[in-house]
Coordinates of C-alpha atoms and ligand atoms in Angstrom, one line a residue:
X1 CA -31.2 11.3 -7.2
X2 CA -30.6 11.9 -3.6
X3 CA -27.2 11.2 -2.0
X4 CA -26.7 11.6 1.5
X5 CA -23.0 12.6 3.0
X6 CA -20.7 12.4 5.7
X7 CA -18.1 14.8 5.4
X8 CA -14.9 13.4 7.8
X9 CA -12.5 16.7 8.1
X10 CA -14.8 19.4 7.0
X11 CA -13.3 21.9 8.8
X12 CA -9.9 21.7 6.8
X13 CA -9.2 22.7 2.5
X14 CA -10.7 20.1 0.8
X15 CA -13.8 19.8 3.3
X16 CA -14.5 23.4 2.8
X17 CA -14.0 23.2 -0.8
X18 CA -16.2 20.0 -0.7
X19 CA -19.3 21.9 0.9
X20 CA -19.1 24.9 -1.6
X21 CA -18.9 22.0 -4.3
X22 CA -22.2 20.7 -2.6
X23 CA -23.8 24.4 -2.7
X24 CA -22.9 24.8 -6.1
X25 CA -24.6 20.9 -7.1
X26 CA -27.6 21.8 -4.9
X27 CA -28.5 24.6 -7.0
X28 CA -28.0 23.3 -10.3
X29 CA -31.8 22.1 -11.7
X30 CA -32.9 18.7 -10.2
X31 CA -32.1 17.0 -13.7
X32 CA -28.7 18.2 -14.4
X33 CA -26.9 17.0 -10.6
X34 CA -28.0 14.8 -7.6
X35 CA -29.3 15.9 -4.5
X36 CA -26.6 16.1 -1.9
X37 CA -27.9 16.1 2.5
X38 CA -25.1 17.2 4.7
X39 CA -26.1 14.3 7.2
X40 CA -22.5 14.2 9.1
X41 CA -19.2 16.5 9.4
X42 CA -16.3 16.4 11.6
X43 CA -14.0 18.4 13.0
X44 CA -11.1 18.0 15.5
X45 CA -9.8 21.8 16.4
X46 CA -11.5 24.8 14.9
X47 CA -14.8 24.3 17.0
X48 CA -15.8 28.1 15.5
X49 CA -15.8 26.8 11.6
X50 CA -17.3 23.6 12.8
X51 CA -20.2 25.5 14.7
X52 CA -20.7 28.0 11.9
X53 CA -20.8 24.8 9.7
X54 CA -23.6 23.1 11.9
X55 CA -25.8 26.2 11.9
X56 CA -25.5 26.5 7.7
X57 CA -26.1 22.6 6.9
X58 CA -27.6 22.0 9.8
X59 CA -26.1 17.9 9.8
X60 CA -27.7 15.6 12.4
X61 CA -24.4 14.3 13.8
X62 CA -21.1 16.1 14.1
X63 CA -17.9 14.3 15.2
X64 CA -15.8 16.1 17.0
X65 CA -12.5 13.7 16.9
X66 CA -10.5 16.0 19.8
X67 CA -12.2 15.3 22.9
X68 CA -10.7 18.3 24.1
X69 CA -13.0 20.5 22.1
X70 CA -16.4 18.8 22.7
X71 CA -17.3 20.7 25.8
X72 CA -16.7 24.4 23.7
X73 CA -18.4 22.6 20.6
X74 CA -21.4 22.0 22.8
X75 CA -21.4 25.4 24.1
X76 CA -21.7 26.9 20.7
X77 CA -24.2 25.1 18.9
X78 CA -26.8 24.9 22.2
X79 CA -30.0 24.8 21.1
X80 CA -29.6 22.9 17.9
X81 CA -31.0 19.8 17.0
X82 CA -27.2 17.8 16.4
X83 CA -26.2 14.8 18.1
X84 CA -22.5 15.1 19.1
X85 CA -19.7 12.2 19.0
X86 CA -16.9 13.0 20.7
X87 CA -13.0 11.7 20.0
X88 CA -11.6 9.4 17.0
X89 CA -14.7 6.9 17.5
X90 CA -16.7 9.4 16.8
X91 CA -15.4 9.7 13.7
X92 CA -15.9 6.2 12.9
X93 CA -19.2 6.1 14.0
X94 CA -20.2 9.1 11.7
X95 CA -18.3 7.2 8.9
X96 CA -20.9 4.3 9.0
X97 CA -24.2 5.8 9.9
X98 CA -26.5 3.8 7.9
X99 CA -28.1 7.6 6.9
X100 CA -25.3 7.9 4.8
X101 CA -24.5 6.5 1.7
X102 CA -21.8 8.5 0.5
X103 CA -18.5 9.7 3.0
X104 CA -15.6 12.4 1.8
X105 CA -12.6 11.1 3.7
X106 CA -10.6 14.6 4.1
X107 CA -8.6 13.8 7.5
X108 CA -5.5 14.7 7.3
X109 CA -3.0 11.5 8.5
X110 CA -3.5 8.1 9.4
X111 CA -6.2 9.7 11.7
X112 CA -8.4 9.1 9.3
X113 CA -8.0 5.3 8.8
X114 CA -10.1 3.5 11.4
X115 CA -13.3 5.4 9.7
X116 CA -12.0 4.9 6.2
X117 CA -12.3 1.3 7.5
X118 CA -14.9 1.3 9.0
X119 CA -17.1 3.5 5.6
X120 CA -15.1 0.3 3.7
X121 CA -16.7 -2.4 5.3
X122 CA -20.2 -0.7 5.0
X123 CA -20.0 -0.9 1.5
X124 CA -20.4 3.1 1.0
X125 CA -19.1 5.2 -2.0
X126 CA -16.6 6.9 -0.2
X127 CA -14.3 9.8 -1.9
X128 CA -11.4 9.4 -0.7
X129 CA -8.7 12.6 -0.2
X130 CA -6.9 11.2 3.1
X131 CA -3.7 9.5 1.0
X132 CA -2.4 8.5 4.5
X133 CA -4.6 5.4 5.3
X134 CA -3.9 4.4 1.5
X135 CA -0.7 4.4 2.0
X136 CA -0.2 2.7 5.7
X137 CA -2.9 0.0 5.1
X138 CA -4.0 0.3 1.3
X139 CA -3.8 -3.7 0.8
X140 CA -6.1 -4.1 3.5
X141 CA -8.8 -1.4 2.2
X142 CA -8.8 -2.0 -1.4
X143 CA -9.4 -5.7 -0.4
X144 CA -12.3 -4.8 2.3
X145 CA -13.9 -2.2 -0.6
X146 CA -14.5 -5.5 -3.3
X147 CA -15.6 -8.0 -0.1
X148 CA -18.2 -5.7 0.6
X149 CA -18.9 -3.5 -2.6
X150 CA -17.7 0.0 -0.9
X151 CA -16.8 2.2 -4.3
X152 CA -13.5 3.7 -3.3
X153 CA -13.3 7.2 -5.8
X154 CA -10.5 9.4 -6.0
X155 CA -9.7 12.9 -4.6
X156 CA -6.0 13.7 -4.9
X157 CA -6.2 15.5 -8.4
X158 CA -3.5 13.0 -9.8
X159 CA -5.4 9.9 -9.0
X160 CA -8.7 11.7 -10.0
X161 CA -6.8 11.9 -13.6
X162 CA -5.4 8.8 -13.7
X163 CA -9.0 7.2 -13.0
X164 CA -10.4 9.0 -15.7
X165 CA -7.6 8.3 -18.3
X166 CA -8.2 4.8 -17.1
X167 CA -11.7 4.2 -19.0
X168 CA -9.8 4.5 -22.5
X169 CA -8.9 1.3 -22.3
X170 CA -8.6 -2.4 -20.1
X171 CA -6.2 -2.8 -17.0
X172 CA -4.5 -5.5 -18.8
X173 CA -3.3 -2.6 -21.4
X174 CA -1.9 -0.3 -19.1
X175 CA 2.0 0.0 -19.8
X176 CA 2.3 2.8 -17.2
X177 CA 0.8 5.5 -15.0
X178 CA 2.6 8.7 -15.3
X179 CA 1.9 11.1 -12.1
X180 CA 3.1 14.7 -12.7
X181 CA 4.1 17.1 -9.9
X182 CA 4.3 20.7 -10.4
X183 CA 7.8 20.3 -7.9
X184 CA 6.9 22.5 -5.0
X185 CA 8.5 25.8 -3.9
X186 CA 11.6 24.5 -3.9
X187 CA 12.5 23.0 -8.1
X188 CA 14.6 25.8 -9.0
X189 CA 16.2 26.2 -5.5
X190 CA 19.7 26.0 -5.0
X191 CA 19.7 22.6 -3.4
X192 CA 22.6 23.3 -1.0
X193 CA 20.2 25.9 0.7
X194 CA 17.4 23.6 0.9
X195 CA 17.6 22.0 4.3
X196 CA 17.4 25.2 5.8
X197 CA 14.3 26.6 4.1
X198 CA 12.1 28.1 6.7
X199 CA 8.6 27.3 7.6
X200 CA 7.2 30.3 5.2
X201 CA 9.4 29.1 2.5
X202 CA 8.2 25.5 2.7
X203 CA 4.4 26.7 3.3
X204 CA 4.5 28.9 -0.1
X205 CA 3.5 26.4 -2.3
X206 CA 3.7 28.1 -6.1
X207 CA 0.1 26.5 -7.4
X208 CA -1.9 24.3 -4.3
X209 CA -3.5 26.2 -1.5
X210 CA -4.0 23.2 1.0
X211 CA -3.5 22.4 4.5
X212 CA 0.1 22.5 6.2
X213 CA 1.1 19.2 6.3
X214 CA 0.2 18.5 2.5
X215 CA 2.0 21.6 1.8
X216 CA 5.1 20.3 3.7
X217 CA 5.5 17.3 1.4
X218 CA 4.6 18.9 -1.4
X219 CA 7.9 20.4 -0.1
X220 CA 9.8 17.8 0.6
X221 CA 8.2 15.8 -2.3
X222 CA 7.1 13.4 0.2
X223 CA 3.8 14.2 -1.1
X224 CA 4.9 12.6 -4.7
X225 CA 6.3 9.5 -2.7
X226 CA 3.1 8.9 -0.2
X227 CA 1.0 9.5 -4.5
X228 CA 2.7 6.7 -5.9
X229 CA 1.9 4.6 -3.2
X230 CA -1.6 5.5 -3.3
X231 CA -1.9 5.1 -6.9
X232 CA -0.3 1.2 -6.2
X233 CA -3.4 0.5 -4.9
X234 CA -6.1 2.4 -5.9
X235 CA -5.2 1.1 -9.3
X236 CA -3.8 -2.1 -8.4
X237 CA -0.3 -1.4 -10.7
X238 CA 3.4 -2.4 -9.3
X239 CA 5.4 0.3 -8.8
X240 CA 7.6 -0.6 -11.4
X241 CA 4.6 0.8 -13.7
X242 CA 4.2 4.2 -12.4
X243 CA 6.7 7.2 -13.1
X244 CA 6.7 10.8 -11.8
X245 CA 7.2 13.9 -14.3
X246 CA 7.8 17.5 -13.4
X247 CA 5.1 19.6 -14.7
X248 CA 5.6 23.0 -13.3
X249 CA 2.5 24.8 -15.1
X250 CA 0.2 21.9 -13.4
X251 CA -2.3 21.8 -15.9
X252 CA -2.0 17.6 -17.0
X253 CA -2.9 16.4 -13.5
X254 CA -1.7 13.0 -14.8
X255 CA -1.8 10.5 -17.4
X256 CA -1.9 6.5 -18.6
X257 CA 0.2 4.9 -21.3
X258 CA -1.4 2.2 -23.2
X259 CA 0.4 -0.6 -24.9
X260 CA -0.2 0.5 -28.1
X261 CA 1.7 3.8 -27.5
X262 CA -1.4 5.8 -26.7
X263 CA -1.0 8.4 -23.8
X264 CA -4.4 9.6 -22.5
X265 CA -4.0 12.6 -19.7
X266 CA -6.5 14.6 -17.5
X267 CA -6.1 18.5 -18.2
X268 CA -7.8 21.3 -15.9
X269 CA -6.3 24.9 -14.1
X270 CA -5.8 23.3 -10.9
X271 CA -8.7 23.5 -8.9
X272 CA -9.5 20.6 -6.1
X273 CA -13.2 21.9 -6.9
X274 CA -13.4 19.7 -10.0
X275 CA -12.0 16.3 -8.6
X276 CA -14.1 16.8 -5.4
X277 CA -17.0 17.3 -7.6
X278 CA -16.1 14.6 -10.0
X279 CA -15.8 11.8 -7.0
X280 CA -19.4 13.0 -5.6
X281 CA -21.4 12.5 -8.8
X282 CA -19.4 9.9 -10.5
X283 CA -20.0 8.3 -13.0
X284 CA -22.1 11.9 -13.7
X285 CA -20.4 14.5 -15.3
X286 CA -22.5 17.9 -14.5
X287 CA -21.7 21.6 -14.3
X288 CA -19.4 23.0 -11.9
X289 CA -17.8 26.0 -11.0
X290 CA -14.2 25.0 -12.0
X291 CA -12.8 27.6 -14.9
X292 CA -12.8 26.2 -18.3
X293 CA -9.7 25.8 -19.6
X294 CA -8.3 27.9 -22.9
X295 CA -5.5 26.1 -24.0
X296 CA -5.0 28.9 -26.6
X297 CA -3.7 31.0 -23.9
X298 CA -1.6 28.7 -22.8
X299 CA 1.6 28.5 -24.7
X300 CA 4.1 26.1 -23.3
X301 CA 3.4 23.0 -21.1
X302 CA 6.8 21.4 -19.9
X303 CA 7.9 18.2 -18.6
X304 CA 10.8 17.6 -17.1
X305 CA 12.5 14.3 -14.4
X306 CA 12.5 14.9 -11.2
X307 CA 16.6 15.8 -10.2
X308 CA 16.7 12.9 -7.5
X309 CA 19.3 15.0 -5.9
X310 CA 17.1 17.8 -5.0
X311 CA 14.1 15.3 -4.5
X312 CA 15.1 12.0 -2.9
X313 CA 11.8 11.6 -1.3
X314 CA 11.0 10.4 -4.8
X315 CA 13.0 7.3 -5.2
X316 CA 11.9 6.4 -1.5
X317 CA 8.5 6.5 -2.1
X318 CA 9.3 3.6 -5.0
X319 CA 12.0 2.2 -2.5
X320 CA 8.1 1.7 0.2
X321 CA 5.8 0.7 -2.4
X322 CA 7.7 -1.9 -3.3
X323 CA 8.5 -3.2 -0.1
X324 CA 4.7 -2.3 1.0
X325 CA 3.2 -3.8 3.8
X326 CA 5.1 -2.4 7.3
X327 CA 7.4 -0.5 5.5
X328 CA 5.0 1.7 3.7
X329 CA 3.2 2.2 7.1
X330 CA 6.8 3.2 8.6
X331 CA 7.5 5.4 6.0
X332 CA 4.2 7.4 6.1
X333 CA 4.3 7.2 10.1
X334 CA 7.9 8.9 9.9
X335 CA 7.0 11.4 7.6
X336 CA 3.9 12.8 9.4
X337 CA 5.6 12.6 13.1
X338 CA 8.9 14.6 10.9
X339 CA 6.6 17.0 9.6
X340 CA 4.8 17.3 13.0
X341 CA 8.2 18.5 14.7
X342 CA 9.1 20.7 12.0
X343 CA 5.8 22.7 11.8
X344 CA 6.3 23.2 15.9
X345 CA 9.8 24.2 15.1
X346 CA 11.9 21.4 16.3
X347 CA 13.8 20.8 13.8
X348 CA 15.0 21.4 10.0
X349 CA 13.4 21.1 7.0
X350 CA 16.2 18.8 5.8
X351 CA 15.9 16.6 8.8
X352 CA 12.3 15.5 7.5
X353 CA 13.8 13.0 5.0
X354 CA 16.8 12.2 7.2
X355 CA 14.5 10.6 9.7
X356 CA 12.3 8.8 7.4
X357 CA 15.2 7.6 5.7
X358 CA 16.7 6.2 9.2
X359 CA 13.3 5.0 10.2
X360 CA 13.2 3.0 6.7
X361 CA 16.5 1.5 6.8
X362 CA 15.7 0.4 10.7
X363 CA 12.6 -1.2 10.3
X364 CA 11.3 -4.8 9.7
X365 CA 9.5 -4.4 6.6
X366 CA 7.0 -7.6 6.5
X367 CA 4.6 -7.5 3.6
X368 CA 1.2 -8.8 4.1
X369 CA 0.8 -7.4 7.5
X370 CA -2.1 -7.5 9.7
X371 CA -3.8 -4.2 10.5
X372 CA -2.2 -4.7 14.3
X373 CA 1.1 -5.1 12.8
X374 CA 0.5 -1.8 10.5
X375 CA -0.6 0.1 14.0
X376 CA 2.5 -1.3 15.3
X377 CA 4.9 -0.2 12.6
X378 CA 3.3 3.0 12.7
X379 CA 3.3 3.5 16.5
X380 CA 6.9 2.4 16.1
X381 CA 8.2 4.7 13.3
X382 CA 6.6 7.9 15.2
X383 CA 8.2 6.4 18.2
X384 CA 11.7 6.3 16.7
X385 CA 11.3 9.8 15.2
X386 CA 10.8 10.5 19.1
X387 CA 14.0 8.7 20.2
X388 CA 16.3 10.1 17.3
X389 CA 15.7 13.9 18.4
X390 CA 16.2 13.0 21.9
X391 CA 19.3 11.3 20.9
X392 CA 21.0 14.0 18.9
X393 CA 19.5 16.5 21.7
X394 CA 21.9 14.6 23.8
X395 CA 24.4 14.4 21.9
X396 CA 25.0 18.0 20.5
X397 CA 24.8 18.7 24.9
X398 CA 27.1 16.6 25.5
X399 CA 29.3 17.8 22.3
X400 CA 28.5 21.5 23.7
X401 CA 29.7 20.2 27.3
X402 CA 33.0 18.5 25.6
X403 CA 33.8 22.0 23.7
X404 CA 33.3 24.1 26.6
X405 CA 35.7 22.1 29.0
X406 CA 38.6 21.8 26.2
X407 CA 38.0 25.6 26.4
X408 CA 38.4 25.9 29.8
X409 CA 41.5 23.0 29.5
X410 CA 43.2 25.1 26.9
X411 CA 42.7 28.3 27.7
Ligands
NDP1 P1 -6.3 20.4 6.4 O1 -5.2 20.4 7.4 O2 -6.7 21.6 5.8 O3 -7.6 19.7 7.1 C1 -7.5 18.6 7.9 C2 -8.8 18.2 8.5 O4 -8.7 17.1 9.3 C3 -9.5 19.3 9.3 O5 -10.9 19.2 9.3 C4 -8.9 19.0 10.7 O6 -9.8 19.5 11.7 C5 -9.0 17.5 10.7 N1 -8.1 16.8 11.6 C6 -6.8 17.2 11.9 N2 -6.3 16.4 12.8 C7 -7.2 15.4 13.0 C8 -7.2 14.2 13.9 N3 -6.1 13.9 14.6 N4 -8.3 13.5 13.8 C9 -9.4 13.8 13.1 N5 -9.4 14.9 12.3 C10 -8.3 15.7 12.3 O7 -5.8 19.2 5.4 P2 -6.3 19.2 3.8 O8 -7.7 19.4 3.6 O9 -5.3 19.9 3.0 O10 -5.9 17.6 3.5 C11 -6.8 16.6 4.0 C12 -6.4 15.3 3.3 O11 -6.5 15.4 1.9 C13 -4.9 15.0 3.5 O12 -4.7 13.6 3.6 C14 -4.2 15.5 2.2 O13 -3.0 14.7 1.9 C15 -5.3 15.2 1.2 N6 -5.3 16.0 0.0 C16 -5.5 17.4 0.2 C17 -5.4 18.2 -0.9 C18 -5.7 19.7 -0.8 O14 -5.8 20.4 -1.8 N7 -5.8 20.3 0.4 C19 -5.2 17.7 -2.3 C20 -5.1 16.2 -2.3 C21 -5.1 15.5 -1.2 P3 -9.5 21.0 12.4 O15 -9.1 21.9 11.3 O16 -10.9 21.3 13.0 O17 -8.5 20.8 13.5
MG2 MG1 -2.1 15.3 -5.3

């Protein structure tokens, strides 16, 4: 079998992960793995990987989504046979090339969810990492995947497990979804100290090595919130089904209770290798390079509920999923503009949730919402994030002005 991919992001961690999981399928024998062509990647910064990329897989089209970048790009890979697409629509273009039948979404943001879109509507198998678009608009893309028979497979280890667990039995006879989390760097912090972590802190993730704005809400648990929201509608259960369990030695990557009592769980050493592979040759299983686990050498494995006062990202994320509709979108669109300004050093860590809190309590949550009203909602919620640092800006000046002429009053 021959499968022919666009890879959207493969500059980042999963897209590079993704391509060694393509070496390692290529080279198994014919019989034991499909085929996979590198027809399509993308990139939006780091032109060098992009270009080293092109020259090793030698794709026909590369998007590069910062316009910015293209003239650079084009310098490096002169002389190659690659068409170029320049800025987001070239990203959407590669993600419905009718050469391609399978595309890895692995943008990071709601970046990514004109192409996932637009992969949807062409009825393509696309694996799907970028959690973002799932959870601004994921009404409108599971609906789009059965209108035109796109299969829409699972990345994000968790939903990769709970898809498995899912074949043991009919949706009807799901009681829940459990998601674990392995609860970041911060589950044994003192949580007075938390706001204040610094960007090292919150980037030293104890078990993931991933990209920094995964690694932020893996942080701030946002990552667990935006996950249950994914999992609403990848697997079409209310959020009043799912529940989130600490699992520090992240070796369930989640599970399904059945009616009957039965719990049925996906167990691996972490390693994206294995769900990226599994999403690619689905409904295949076939050798990969992921280590085999020994559970013999494993001696405990620990579950524990999240403390919603050191994580209350948690109960927000059940707080947007079931609202859903514009106030998903806000929440997502806060989060990533939050995380934005704390990775450039504007503000705390603590002040991530602060603002998406604010930005949910302010907004008109409508459910069934158009995707213009979703672009809206999301343009809004960045937008307020905006405001509400220029606002305290203002108003710690002003408070700084007040202080220093009582000074000067008084003394
Ligand atoms: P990275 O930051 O490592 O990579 C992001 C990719 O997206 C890069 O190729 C980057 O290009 C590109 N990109 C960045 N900004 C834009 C933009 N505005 N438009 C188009 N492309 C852009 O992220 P990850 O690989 O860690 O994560 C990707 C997605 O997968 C996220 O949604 C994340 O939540 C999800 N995910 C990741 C996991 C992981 O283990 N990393 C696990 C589960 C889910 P460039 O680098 O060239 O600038
Ligand atoms: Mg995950």
């Amino acid at each position: 079998m021959h499968r022919r991919i666009a890879i959207l992001g493969s500059t980042g961690s999963i897209g590079t992960t993704a391509l060694r999981v393509i070496d390692g399928l290529n080279g198994l024998p014919k019989d034991k793995s499909p085929r996979f062509e590198v027809v399509a990647l993308s990139g939006h910064s780091n032109i060098k990987l992009l270009a080293e990329q092109v020259r090793q897989y030698r794709p026909k089209y590369v998007a590069v989504s910062d316009a910015d970048c293209v003239e650079e790009f084009r310098r490096q890979v002169e002389g190659l046979d690659v068409k170029i697409l320049a800025g987001p629509e070239g990203l959407t273009k590669i993600a419905e090339l009718e050469q391609v039948d399978t595309v890895l979404a692995a943008v990071v943001g709601v970046a990514g969810l004109q192409a996932v879109l637009a992969a949807v509507r062409k009825g393509k198998r696309v694996a799907i990492a970028n959690k973002e678009p799932l959870v601004m608009a994921g009404q409108l893309i599971t609906t789009a995947a059965k209108k035109y028979g796109a299969e829409l497979l699972p990345v994000d280890s968790e939903h990769s497990a709970i898809f498995q667990s899912l074949s043991a039995g009919r949706h009807d006879e799901v009681a829940k979804i459990i998601l674990t989390t392995s609860g970041g760097p911060f589950r044994k912090a003192n949580p007075a100290g938390i706001p204040d972590a610094t960007i090292e802190q919150v980037l030293a993730h104890p078990v993931w090595r991933m990209g920094p704005k995964i690694t932020v809400d893996s942080a701030t648990m946002m990552n667990k919130a935006l996950e249950i929201i994914e999992a609403r509608w990848l697997f079409d259960v209310p959020a009043e089904k799912i529940e989130v369990l600490v699992h520090p030695e992240s070796i369930v990557h989640s599970m399904v209770e059945y009616v009957d009592g039965s719990v049925i769980a996906q167990l691996g050493y972490p390693d994206m290798s294995l769900p990226i592979q599994y999403a690619l040759t689905y409904p295949a299983r076939v050798p990969g390079s992921a280590k085999k686990l020994d559970l013999s050498r494993l001696k405990t494995l620990t579950f524990e509920k999240p403390n919603p006062e050191v994580f209350p990202a948690i109960e927000m994320g059940f707080e947007a999923a079931k609202k859903g509709g514009t106030a998903a979108a806000v929440f997502n669109a806060a989060n990533e503009a939050a995380v934005e300004q704390f990775l450039a050093g504007n503000i705390k860590f603590g002040n991530i949730v602060e603002l998406v809190r604010r930005c949910l309590d302010n907004c008109n949550a409508k459910t069934d919402a158009s995707l213009e009203e979703l672009l809206e909602a999301d343009a809004w919620a960045k937008k307020e994030v905006t405001e509400c640092l220029k606002n305290q800006r203002t108003g710690s000046k002003k408070q700084r002005t007040q202080n220093t002429q009582r000074k000067q009053l008084h003394g």
